[in-house]
Coordinates of C-alpha atoms in Angstrom, one line a residue:
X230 CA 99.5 -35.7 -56.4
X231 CA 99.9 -39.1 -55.9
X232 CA 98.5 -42.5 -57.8
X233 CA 97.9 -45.1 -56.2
X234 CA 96.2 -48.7 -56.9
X235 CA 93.8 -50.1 -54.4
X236 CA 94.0 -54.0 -53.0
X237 CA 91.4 -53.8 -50.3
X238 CA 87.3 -53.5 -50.1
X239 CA 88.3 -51.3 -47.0
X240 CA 90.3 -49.0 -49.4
X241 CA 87.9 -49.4 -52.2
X242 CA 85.3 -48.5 -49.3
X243 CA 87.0 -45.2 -47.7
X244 CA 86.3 -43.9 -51.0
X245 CA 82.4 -43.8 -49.9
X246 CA 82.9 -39.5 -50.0
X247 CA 84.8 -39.2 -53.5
X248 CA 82.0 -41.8 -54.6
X249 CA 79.0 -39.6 -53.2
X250 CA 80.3 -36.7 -55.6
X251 CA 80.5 -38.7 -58.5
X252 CA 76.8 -39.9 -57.9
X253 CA 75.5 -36.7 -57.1
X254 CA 77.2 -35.7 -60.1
X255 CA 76.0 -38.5 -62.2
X256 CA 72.3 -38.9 -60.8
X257 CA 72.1 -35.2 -61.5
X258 CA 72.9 -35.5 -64.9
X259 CA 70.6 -38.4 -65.0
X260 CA 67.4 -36.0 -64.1
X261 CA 68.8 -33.1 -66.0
X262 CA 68.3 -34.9 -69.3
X263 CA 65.7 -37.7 -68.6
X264 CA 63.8 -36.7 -65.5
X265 CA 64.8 -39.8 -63.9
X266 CA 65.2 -39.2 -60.5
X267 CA 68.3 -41.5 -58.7
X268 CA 69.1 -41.8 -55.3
X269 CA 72.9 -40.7 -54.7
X270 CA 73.4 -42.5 -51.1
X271 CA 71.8 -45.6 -52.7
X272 CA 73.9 -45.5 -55.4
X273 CA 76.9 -45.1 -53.3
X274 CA 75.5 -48.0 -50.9
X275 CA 74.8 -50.5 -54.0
X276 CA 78.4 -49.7 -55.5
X277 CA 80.0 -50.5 -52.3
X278 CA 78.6 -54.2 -51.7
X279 CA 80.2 -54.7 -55.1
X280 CA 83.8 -53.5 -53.8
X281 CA 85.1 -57.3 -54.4
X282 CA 84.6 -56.5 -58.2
X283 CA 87.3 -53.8 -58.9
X284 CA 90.1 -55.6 -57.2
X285 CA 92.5 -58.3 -58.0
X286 CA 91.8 -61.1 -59.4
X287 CA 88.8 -59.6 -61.1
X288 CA 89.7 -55.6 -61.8
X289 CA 92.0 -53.3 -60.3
X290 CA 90.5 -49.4 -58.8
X291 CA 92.9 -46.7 -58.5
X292 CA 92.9 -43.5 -56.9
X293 CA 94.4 -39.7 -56.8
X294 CA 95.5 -38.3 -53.7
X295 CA 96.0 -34.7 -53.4
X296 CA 96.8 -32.6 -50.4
X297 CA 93.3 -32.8 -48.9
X298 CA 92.9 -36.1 -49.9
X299 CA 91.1 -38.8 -52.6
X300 CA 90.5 -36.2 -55.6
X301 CA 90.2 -38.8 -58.4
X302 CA 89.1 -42.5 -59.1
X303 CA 88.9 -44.9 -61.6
X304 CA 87.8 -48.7 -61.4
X305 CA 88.5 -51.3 -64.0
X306 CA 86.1 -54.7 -63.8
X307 CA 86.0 -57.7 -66.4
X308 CA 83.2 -57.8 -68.7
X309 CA 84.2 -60.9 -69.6
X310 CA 86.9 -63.6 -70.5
X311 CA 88.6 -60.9 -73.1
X312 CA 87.7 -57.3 -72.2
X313 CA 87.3 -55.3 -69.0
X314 CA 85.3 -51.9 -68.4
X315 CA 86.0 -48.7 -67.1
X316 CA 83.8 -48.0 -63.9
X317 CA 83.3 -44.9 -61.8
X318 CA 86.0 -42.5 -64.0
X319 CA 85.6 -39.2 -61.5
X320 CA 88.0 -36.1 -61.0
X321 CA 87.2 -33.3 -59.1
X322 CA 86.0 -30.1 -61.0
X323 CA 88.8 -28.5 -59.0
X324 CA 91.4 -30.6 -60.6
X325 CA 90.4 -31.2 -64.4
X326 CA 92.5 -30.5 -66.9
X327 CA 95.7 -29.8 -64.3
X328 CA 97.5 -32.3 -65.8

């Protein structure tokens, strides 16, 4: 497996599959417990105009490559002058807890 660090909305943007399973995966969740029903594509639509965020100067996004792919994701966005956020954290069931 491989880490690398995005620079580009067009990288941040191939990720639109990865980002599907962690919305599915989240909105999911979201109606389990609250019966708030989310659309996943929408989700994955919204997150994507806002690529711009998670890269230099005003974040950084990194990503996992395995064999068959992105398998893992993480973005990291300023809050504000002194702190940043962690932002779409998402592994793969297939590879948690492998280290």
């Amino acid at each position: 497996m491989d880490i690398r660090e995005l620079k580009t909305v067009e990288e941040v943007e191939a990720l639109g599959s990865l980002m599907g399973e962690y919305f599915t995966f989240v909105c999911g969740e979201i109606d389990s417990l609250f019966g708030i029903k989310i659309e996943p594509d929408a989700e994955v639509r919204r997150a994507l105009t806002h690529a711009q965020d998670v890269l230099p100067p005003r974040g950084k996004s990194f990503v996992v490559d395995d064999d068959e792919g992105p398998a893992g994701m993480v973005f990291i966005r300023a809050a504000d002058a002194s702190s940043h956020e962690i932002k779409r954290l998402y592994v793969r069931p297939s590879l948690r807890g492998t280290g």
